[in-house]
Structure formats: structure tokens, C-alpha cells
Coordinates of C-alpha atoms and ligand atoms in Angstrom, one line a residue:
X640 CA 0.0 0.0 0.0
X641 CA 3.2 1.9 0.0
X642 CA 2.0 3.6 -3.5
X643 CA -1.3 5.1 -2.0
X644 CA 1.0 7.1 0.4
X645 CA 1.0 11.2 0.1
X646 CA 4.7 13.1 -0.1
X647 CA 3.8 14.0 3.7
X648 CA 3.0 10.6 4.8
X649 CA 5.8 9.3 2.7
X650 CA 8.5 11.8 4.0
X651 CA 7.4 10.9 7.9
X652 CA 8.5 7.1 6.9
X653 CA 11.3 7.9 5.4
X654 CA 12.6 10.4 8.0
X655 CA 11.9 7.2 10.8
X656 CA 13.8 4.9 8.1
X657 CA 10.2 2.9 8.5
X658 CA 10.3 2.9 4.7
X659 CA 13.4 3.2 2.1
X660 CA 13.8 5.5 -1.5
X661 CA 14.2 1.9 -3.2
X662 CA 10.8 0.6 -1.7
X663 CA 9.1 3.6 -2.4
X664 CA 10.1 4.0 -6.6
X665 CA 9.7 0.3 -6.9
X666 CA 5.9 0.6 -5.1
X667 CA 5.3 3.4 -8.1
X668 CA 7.5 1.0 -10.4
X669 CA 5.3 -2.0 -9.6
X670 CA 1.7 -0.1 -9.9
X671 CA 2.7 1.5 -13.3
X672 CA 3.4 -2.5 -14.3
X673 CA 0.0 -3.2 -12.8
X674 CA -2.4 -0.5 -14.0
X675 CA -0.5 1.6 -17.0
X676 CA -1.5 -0.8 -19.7
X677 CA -4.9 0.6 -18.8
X678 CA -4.0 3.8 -17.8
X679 CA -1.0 4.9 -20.2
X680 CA 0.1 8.1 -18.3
X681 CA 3.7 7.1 -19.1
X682 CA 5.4 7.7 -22.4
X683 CA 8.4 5.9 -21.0
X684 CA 9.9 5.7 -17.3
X685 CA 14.3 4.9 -17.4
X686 CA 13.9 2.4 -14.1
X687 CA 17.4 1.6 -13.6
X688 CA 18.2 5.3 -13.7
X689 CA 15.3 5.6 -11.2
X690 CA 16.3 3.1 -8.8
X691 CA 20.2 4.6 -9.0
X692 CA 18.7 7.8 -7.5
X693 CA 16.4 6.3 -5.4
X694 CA 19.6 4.1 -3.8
X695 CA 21.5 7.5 -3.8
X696 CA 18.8 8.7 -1.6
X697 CA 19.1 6.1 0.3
X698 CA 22.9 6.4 1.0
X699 CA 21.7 10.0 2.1
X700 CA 19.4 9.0 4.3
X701 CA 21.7 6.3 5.9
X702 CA 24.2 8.9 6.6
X703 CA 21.9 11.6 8.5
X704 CA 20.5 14.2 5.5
X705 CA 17.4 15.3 7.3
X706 CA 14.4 16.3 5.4
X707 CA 14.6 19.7 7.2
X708 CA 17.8 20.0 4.7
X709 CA 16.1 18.5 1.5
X710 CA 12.4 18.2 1.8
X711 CA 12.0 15.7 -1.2
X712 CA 14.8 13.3 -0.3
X713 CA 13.7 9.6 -1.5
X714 CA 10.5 10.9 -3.4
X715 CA 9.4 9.7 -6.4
X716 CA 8.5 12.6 -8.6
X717 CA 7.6 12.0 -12.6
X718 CA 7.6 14.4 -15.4
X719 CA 5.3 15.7 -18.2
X720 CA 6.8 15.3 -21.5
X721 CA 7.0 19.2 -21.8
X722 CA 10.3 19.0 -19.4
X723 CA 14.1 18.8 -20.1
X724 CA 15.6 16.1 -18.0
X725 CA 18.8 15.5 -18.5
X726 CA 19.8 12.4 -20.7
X727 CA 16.2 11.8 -21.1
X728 CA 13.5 11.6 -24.5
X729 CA 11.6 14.9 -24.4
X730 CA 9.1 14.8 -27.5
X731 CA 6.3 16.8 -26.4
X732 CA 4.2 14.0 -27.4
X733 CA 4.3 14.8 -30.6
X734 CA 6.3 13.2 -33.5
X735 CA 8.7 15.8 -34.9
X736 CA 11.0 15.3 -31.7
X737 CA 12.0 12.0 -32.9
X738 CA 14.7 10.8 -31.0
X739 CA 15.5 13.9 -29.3
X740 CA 17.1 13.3 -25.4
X741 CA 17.4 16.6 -23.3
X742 CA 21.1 17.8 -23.0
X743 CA 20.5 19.7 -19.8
X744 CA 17.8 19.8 -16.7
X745 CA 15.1 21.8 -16.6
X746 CA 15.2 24.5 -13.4
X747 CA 12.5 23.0 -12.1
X748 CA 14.4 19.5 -12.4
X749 CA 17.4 20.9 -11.2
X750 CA 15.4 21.9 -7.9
X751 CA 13.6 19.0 -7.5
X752 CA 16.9 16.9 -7.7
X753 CA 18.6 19.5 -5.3
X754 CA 15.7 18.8 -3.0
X755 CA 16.3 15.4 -3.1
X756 CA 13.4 14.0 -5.2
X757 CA 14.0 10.7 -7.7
X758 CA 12.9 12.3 -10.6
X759 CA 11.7 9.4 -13.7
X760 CA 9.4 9.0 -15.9
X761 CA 7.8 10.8 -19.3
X762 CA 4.3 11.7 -18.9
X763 CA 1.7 11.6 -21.8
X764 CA -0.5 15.1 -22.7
X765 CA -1.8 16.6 -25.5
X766 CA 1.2 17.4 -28.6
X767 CA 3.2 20.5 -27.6
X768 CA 0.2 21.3 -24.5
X769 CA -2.2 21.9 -26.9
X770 CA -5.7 19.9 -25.9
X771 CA -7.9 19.7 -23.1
X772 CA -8.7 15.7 -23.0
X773 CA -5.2 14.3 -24.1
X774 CA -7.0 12.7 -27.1
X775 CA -4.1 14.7 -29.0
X776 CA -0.6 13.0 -28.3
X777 CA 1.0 11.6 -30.9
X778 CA 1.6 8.2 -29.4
X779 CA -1.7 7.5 -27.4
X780 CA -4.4 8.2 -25.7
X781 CA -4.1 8.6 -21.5
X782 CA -7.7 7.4 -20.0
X783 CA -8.9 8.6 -16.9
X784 CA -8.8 6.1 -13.9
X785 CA -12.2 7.0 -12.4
X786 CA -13.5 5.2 -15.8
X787 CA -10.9 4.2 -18.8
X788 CA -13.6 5.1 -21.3
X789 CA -13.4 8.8 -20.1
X790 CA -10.6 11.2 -20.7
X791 CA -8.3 12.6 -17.8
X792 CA -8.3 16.2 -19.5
X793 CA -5.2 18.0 -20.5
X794 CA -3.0 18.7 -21.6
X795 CA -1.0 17.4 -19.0
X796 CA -3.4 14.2 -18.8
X797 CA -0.7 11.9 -17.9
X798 CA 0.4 13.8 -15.2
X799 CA -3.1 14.3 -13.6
X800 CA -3.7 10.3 -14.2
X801 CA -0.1 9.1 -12.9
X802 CA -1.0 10.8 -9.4
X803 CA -5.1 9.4 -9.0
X804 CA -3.4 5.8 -10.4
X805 CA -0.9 6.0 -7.8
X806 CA 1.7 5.9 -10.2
X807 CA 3.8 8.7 -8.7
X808 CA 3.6 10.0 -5.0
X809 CA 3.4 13.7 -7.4
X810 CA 4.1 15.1 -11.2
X811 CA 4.9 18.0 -12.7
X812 CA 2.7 19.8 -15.3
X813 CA 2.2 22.9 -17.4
X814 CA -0.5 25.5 -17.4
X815 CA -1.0 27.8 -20.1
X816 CA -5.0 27.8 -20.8
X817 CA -5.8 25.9 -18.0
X818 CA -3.9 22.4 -18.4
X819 CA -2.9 21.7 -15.1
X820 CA -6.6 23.0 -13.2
X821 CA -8.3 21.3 -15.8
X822 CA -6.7 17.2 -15.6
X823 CA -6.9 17.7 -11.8
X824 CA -10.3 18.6 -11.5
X825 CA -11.3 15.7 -13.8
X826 CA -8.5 12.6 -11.8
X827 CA -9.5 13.9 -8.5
X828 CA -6.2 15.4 -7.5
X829 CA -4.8 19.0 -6.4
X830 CA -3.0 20.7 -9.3
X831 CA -1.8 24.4 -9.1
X832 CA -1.0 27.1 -11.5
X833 CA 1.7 29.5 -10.1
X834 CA 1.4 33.3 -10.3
X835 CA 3.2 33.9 -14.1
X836 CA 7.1 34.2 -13.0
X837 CA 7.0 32.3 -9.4
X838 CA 8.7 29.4 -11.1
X839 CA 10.9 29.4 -14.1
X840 CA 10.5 28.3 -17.1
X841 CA 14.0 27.9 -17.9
X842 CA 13.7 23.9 -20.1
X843 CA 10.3 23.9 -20.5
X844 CA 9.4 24.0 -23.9
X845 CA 7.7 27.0 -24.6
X846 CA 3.7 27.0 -26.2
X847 CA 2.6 30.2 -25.1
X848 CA 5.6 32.0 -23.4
X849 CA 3.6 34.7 -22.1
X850 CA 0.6 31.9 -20.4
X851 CA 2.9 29.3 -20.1
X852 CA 3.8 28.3 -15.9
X853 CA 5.0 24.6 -14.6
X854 CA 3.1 23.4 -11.2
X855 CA 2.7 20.4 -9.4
X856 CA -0.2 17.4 -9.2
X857 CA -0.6 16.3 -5.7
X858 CA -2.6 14.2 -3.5
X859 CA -2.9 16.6 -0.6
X860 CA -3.2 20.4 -0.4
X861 CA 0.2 19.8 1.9
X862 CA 1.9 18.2 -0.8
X863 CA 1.0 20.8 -2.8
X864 CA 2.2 23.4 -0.9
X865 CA 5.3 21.7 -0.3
X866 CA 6.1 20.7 -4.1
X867 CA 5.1 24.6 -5.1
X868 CA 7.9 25.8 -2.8
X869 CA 10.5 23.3 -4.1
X870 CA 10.1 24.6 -7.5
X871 CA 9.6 28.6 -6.6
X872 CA 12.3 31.0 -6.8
X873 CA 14.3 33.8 -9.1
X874 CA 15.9 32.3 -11.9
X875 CA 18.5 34.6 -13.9
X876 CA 17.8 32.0 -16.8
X877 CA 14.2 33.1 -17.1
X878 CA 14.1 36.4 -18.2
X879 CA 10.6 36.7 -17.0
X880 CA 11.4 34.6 -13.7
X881 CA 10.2 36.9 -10.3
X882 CA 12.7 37.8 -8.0
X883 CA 10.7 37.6 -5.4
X884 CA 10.8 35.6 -1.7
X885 CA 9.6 32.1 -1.9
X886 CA 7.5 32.3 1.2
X887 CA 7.1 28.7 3.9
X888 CA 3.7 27.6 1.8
X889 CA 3.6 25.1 5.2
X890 CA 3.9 27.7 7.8
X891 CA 0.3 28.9 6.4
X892 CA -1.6 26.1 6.6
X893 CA -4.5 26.2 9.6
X894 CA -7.8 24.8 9.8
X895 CA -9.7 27.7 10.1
X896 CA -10.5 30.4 7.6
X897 CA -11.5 33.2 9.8
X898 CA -11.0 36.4 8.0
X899 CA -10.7 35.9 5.1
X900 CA -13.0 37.4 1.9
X901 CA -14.0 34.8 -1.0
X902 CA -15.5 36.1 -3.8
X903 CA -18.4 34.4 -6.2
X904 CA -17.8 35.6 -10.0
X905 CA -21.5 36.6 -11.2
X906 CA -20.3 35.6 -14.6
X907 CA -19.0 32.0 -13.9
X908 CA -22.0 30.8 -13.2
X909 CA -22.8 30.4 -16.6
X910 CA -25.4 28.0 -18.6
X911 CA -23.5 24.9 -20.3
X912 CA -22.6 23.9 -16.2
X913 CA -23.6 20.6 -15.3
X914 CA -26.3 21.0 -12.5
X915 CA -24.0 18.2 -10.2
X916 CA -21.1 20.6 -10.5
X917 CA -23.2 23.7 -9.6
X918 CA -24.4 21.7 -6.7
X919 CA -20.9 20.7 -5.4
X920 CA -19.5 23.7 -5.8
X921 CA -22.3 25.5 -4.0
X922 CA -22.1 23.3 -1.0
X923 CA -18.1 23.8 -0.7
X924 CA -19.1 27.2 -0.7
X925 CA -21.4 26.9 2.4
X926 CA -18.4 24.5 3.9
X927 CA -15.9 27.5 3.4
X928 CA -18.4 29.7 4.9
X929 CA -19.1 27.3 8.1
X930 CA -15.0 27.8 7.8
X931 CA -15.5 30.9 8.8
X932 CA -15.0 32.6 5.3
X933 CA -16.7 35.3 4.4
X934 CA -18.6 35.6 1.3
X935 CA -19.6 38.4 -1.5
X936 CA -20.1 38.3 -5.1
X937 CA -17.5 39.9 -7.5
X938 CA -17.7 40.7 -11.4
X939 CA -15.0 40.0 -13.8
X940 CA -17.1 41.5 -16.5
X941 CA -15.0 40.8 -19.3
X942 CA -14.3 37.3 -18.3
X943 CA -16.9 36.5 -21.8
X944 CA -14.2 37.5 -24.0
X945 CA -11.5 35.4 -22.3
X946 CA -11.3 32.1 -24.5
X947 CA -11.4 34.3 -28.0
X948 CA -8.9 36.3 -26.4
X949 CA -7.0 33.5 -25.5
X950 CA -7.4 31.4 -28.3
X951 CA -5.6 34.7 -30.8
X952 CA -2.9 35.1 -27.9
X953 CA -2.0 31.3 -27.3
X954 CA -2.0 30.4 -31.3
X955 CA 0.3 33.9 -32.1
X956 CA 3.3 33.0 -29.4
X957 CA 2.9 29.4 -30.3
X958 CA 3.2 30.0 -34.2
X959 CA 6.2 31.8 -33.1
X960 CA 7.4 29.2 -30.8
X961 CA 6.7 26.7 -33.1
X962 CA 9.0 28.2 -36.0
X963 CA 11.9 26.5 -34.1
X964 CA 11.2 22.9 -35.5
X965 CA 12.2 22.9 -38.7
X966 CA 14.3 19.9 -39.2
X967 CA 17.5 21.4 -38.7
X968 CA 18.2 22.1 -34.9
X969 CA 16.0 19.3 -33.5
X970 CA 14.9 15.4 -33.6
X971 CA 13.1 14.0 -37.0
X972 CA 13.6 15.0 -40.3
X973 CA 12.3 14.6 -43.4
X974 CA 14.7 15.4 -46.4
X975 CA 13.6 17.6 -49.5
X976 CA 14.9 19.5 -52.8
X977 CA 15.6 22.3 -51.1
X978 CA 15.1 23.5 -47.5
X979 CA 11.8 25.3 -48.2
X980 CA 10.7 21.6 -49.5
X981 CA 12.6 20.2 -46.2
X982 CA 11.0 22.0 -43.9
X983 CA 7.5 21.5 -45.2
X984 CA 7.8 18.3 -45.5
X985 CA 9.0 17.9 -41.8
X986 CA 6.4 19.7 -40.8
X987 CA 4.0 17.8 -42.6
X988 CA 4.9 14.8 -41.0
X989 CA 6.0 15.6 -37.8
X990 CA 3.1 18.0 -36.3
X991 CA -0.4 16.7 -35.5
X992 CA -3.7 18.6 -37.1
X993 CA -4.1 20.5 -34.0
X994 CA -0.8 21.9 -33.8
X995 CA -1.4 22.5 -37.4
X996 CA -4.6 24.2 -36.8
X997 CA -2.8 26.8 -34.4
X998 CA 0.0 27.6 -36.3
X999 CA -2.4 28.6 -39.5
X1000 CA -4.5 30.5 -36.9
X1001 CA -1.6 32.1 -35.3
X1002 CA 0.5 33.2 -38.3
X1003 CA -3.1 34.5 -39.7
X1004 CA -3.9 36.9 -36.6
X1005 CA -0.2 37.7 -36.9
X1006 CA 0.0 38.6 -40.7
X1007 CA 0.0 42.2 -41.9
X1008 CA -3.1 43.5 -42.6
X1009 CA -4.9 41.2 -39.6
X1010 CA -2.5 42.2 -36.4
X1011 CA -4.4 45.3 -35.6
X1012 CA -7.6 44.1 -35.4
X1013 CA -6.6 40.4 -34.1
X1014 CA -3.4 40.2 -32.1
X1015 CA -3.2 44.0 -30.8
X1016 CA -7.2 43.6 -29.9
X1017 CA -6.3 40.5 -28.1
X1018 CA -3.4 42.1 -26.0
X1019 CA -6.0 44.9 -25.2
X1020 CA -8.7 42.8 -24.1
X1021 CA -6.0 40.6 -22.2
X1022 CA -5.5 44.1 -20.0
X1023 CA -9.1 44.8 -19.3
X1024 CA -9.3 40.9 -17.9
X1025 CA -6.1 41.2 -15.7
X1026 CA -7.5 45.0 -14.4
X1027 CA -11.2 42.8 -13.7
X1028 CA -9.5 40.6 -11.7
X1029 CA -7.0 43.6 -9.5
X1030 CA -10.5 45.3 -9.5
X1031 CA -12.2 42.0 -7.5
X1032 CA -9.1 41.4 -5.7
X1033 CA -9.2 44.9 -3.5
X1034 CA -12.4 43.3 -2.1
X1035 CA -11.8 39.7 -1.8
X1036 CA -8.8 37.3 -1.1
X1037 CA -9.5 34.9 -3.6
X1038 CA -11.9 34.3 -6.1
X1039 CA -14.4 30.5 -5.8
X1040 CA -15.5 28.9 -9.2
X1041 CA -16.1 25.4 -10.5
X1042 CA -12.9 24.1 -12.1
X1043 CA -14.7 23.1 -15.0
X1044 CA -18.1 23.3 -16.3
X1045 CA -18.5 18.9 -16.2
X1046 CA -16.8 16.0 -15.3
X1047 CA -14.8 14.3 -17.3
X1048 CA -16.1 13.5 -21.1
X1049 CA -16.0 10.3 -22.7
X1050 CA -12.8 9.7 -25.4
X1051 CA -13.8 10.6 -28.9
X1052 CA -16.9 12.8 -27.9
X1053 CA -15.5 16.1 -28.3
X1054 CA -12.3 15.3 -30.8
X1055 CA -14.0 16.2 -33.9
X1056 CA -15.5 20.0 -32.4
X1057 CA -12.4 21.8 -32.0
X1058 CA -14.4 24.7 -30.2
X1059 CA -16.6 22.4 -28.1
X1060 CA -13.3 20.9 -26.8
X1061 CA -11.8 25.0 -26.4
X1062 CA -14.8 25.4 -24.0
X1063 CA -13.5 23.0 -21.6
X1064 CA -11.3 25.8 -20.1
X1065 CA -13.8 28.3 -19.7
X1066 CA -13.4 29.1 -16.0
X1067 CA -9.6 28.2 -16.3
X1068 CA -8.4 30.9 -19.0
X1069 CA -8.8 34.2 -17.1
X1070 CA -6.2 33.3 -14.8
X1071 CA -3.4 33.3 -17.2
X1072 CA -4.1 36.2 -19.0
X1073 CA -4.3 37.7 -16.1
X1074 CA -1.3 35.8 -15.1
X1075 CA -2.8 35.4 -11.4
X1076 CA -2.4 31.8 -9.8
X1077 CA -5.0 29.3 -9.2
X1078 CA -5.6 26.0 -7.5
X1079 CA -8.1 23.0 -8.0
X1080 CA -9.1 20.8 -5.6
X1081 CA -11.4 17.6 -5.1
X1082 CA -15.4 19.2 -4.4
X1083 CA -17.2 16.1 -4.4
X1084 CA -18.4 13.2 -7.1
X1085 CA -20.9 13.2 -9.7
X1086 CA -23.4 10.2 -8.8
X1087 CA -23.9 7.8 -11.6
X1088 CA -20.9 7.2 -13.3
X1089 CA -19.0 8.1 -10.3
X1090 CA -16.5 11.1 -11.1
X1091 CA -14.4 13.6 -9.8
X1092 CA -15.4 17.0 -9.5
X1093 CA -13.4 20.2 -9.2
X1094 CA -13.0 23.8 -7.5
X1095 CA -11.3 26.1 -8.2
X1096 CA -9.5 29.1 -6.3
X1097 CA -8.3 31.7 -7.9
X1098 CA -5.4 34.3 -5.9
X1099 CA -3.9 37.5 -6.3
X1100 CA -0.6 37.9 -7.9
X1101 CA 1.7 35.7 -5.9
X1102 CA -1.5 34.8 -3.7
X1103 CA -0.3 31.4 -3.3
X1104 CA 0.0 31.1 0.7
X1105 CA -3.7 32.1 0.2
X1106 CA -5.0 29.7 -1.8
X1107 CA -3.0 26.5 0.0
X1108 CA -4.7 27.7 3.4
X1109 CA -8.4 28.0 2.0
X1110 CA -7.6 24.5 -0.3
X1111 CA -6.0 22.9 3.0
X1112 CA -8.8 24.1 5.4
X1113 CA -11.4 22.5 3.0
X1114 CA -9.6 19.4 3.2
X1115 CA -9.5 19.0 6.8
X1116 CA -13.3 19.5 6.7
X1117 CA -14.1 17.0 3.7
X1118 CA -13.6 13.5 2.5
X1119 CA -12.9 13.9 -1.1
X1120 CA -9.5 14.1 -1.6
X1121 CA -9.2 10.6 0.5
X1122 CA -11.1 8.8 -2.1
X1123 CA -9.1 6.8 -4.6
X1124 CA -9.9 5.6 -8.2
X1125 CA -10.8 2.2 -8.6
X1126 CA -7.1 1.6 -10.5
X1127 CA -5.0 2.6 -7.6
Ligands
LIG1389 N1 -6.7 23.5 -23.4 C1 -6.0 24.8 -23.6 C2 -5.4 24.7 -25.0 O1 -5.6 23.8 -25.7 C3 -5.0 25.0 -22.6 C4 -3.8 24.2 -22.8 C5 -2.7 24.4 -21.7 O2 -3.0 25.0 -20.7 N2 -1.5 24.0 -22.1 O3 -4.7 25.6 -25.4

């Protein structure tokens, strides 16, 4: 039962030497044998370099490194195929990476390993982040283990399915539209979305550089909380890194929410939400509120333009991003006449019809002629949503809304309406546009089939501390983050 462990369970065992690294990897080692046939949140997973860090740990551990020095020490920790690690494939799920292995670690690696995590694995998502459901890797489709015949969101789907399968104690994502929220609202687990610039970016491969933020997938608020702090920080290699204090994320945690101001959004509770998740989230609301939260509504009134918005924004700075695999500098190529022939055919093979799809859009809404009145609109309306949220947050402390407007979807049943699929993010976009930080965490269950439901908490600009002690406070008070899926 090792596997079913939280980081803070699994840290007290290791600290009293009750448990070992090695048992702990080869516990995730022997569930992703068991269940990820079924599951497929892993790409790939290197065991023996795995179990090498894990004994490393060990030999730590043995001589006297306390976890007060590195708070990860002996933890099993996998990655989304978005991240460099070191010596390691990194394809972005998609095929144009070929046989591409990372030549350095990611900063968020780097910490991780510097915190004494065993970092492994490569986690399934959608090709370069783009997707809500997972449905577009290259390689395969992750399935959600409340029911396999359901998606586990995205696009970091295999790193929101690794954690409810019990696959990895915790996983790293990316948020850019809403893909870390999102997956963890529909597996069941906590996933958070850092203020833009709490944690570099510095070997994460970009989609939207200006969206773009890496967070963690966790069991527990605690472990969240922990794993956010690990990876915080200044990073000179990210130009748009914060140099800000990481604060103790810990220290903040208490069981009571007396004080503080939570705020309903008049216009997230829209039509299109399931009536089961309306109902869940309006009973966590009275819960927070027996917390001893207070609670008013706010508006974001331009919160209606924030998927268009985002959709011109995201599919620009990925065009851009994008231009970068050509055929030259990285993984697969296919040969041609010339290298206008090369590249097009390279990029004909090696780039899935969504990421297709994006770059036309983006390179359109960038193109002479349409910037004004696409791109420079967007930017514009992306101001007005970040000044809505400042606006709410000089009355409230955070902000309440579903995660997601239903539970998770069945595979295939929204892949051939692109904008159905975009909808999935509704309540999740805002926040990185606004570049504010969010968190979702287990609400409840719809009844019949039986699935995880989400809410989420939006903060203020490096409102972290505020989010972990509403998320954790919840917690204490509710069951549903003890429940696991039938796989683990
Ligand atoms: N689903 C959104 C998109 O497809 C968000 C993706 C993300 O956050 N990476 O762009």
C-alpha cells in the first residue's frame, strides 16, 4: 500500500527509516506494471536510472540528510513530456521530436533533484500542450482512472492520471490555458497554477511564453504546498522569472478560515454547467463559509471574451514558438529539394492537425493586414481581464468557481468539435491572461458514473499562501480528496 502514500505521509516514513527511496520508486514501479497498460500516463519511465537515484537517496538517508535539509529526499516525482531532463526523451508527445534526449535539466528539475526528489518517468499530454482531453498526443491516448472510457483532461493528462493511479507520489505539469486545473479537477487530485514568474521556465518547452507556468499534481493540499515551494524562486535564466521571496507555503496552513473574503464571480456561473457541479461547488461554498469565510459576489465582467482572447494570444506566441522545429536544430527530419521543400515536409509529417490548426490560426492573426484588429485587440482585451481581476481582488482574497463546467467526457466525444473541446477551459483561462495563480481541488463526485469534481481558487498575484490555506482548510473539513480511483 506503499503507493497510496502522500509526499507528507511518505516523508514521515522515510525520515523514521520505516520505509526506504528503493521501496518507495519500486511501489510506483510495480503499480505503473499493474495499472498503466490501462492507464498509459507514461510515455516511457528509465527504471534503472530511477532506482540509481532512489539508492542514492538512500545512501543519504543512511548517513543523517534530514528532510529539514532537502524536503524531497527519497520521493518519487515524474515528469510531463513538456520538461528537459537530463539524458532523457523529451518529445512533447508529438512526432517531430524524434529521438530527441534533453542535453540539460530543466530549473524545475534541477530543484527538484537539489531537493532530493528521484525524478523518472515521461508523462503523456496533448502534442506541444495543446488539448484539453489528451486525445491529441502523438503516441496515445491517456484514460482517466475514475472510468478508462473517459478522458483525464489535459494537456497534461498523464500527469493528472499518474497521481489518482498512484503511479507517482506527485508530477509536474504545465498551465497555459488551464492544463494543469483542468486534468486535476477531472482525476480527482490538487494541481496548481503559479502566479506567471513564481517558477521558471527555464527547459520547458515553450507553447505560449507569455501563459505558459509549470506546477505540481498532488494528492494533498500539503503536498502541494510543499512541491510549489521546491520549484519557486528567481531564476536569472528566465528572463521573465520573479525575484521575489519564496514564502514557507507550510507555515500557512491552519484549519480555520477566519477572516478571510472569497468572492463568487456573477459571470462563472454560466449555462453549459452541469447542474451536479453547480451543486458541489455551491455546497463547498457553504463549507468554506461554516470555515468561517466570508462571502460576497465579484464581477470579472470581461471574463466573456477570455477564450477568444486567449485562443488569438495562445495560437500567435505558439506560431512563433513553433517556427523553431524545422528539421534542422532538432529530432526528425524529413529530407527535400531544397530546404523550403525540407522544412514543409517535416512539418507535414512531424506536427499533429491540432498543432497544425494553431499555427495557420496564429500566423493568420499575426499577418500584416490582420494584427491590428486580431493580435493588438487580443493584447488589449488581455488588459481589461487582468485590471477585472485587481479590480475583484481589492475586495476579496480569492476568487471561488467550479474548475470546469463537467466532469470528465467520454474519449472521442468532443475530438471532432475543436471549439466544443476549447470550451472546456472556460473558468480556467482568465487566470493566465491575467497571469494570477490558481488551484483545483477535489469538491465532491458526480453520482452515476461516479467522477471527480473540481473547484477552483483563484489568488492574487503571488497569492499562493492564500490559496494553499483555503484548499487545505477545506480538506480538513471533507472527505474527497481521501477517495481513490478504482485503479489505484
Ligand atoms: N486547453 C487549452 C489549449 O488547448 C490549454 C492548454 C494548456 O493549458 N496548455 O490551449
Amino acid at each position: 500500500m506503499l503507493h497510496r502514500l502522500t509526499v507528507s505521509e511518505l516523508v514521515q516514513r522515510l525520515a523514521a527509516r520505516e520505509t526506504s527511496a528503493r521501496e518507495a520508486l519500486q511501489a510506483c514501479l510495480d503499480q505503473i506494471a499493474r495499472v498503466d497498460g490501462q492507464v498509459h500516463a507514461f510515455l516511457s519511465h528509465d527504471a534503472a536510472d530511477a532506482l540509481a537515484q532512489a539508492d542514492a537517496a538512500d545512501r543519504e538517508l543512511a548517513a543523517g540528510t534530514t528532510h529539514a535539509a532537502k524536503p524531497l529526499l527519497g520521493v518519487p516525482v515524474a515528469l510531463k513530456d513538456v520538461l528537459s531532463h537530463r539524458g532523457q526523451p523529451l518529445n512533447c508527445a508529438s512526432r517531430i521530436l524524434g529521438n530527441f534526449i534533453s542535453p540539460y535539466d530543466a530549473t524545475v528539475v534541477s530543484k527538484l533533484k537539489d531537493a532530493g526528489a528521484v525524478v523518472f518517468g515521461r508523462l503523456n499530454m496533448d502534442e506541444f500542450a495543446m488539448g484539453s482531453s489528451t486525445e491529441n498526443s502523438a503516441f496515445v491516448t491517456t484514460r482517466n482512472p475514475w472510468d478508462t472510457s473517459r478522458i483525464p483532461g489535459g494537456s497534461s493528462g498523464g500527469s493528472a492520471a499518474a497521481v489518482a493511479a498512484h503511479e507517482a507520489f506527485a508530477t509536474l505539469g504545465s498551465d497555459t490555458g488551464g492544463s494543469i486545473r483542468q486534468p486535476a479537477a477531472l482525476c480527482g487530485c490538487v494541481g496548481v497554477k503559479p502566479t506567471y514568474g513564481r517558477v521558471s521556465r527555464y527547459g520547458l518547452v515553450a507553447f505560449a511564453s507569455s501563459l505558459d507556468q509549470i506546477g505540481p499534481f498532488t494528492k494533498s493540499t500539503r503536498d502541494a504546498a510543499l512541491l510549489t515551494g521546491v520549484i519557486s524562486g528567481h531564476d536569472p535564466r528566465d528572463s521573465t522569472s520573479l525575484d521575489q521571496p519564496v514564502p514557507d507555503y507550510l507555515a500557512d496552513l491552519k484549519p480555520d478560515l477566519r477572516g478571510l473574503r472569497l468572492g463568487l464571480a456573477r459571470e462563472f456561473m454560466v449555462g453549459g454547467l452541469d447542474p451536479e457541479v453547480r451543486d458541489a461547488v455551491a455546497a463547498a461554498v457553504a463549507k468554506l463559509q461554516e470555515l468561517g469565510a466570508s462571502i460576497e459576489e465579484v464581477s470579472l465582467p470581461h471574463s466573456e471574451h477570455a477564450v477568444a482572447t486567449y485562443y488569438i494570444i495562445a495560437t500567435a506566441e505558439a506560431s512563433a514558438n513553433l517556427a523553431r522545429f524545422d528539421g534542422i536544430r532538432y529530432g526528425a527530419r524529413v529530407p527535400g529539394a531544397d530546404p523550403n521543400e525540407l522544412y514543409e515536409r517535416t512539418r507535414g509529417a512531424g506536427f499533429g492537425a491540432e498543432v497544425k490548426r494553431r499555427i495557420i490560426l496564429g500566423t493568420y492573426v499575426l499577418s500584416s493586414g490582420y494584427y491590428d484588429a486580431y493580435y493588438l485587440r487580443a493584447q488589449k482585451v488581455r488588459t481589461l481581464i487582468r485590471r477585472d481581476f485587481l479590480e475583484a481582488f481589492k475586495k476579496v482574497d480569492a476568487i471561488i468557481s467550479p474548475t470546469t463546467p463537467t466532469a470528465a467526457f467520454k474519449v472521442g466525444e468532443k475530438t471532432q468539435d475543436p471549439l466544443q473541446m476549447y470550451l472546456s477551459d472556460i473558468f480556467t483561462i482568465s487566470c493566465n491572461l491575467a497571469g494570477t495563480c490558481g488551484l483545483s481541488l477535489p469538491c465532491g463526485f458526480t453520482r452515476s458514473p461516479r467522477l471527480p469534481i473540481g473547484l477552483q481558487i483563484l489568488g492574487q498575484p503571488l497569492g499562493e499562501s492564500t490559496l494553499f490555506r483555503i484548499a487545505h482548510a477545506y480538506e480538513q473539513a471533507t472527505p474527497w480528496h481521501r477517495e481513490s480511483s478504482p485503479l489505484a
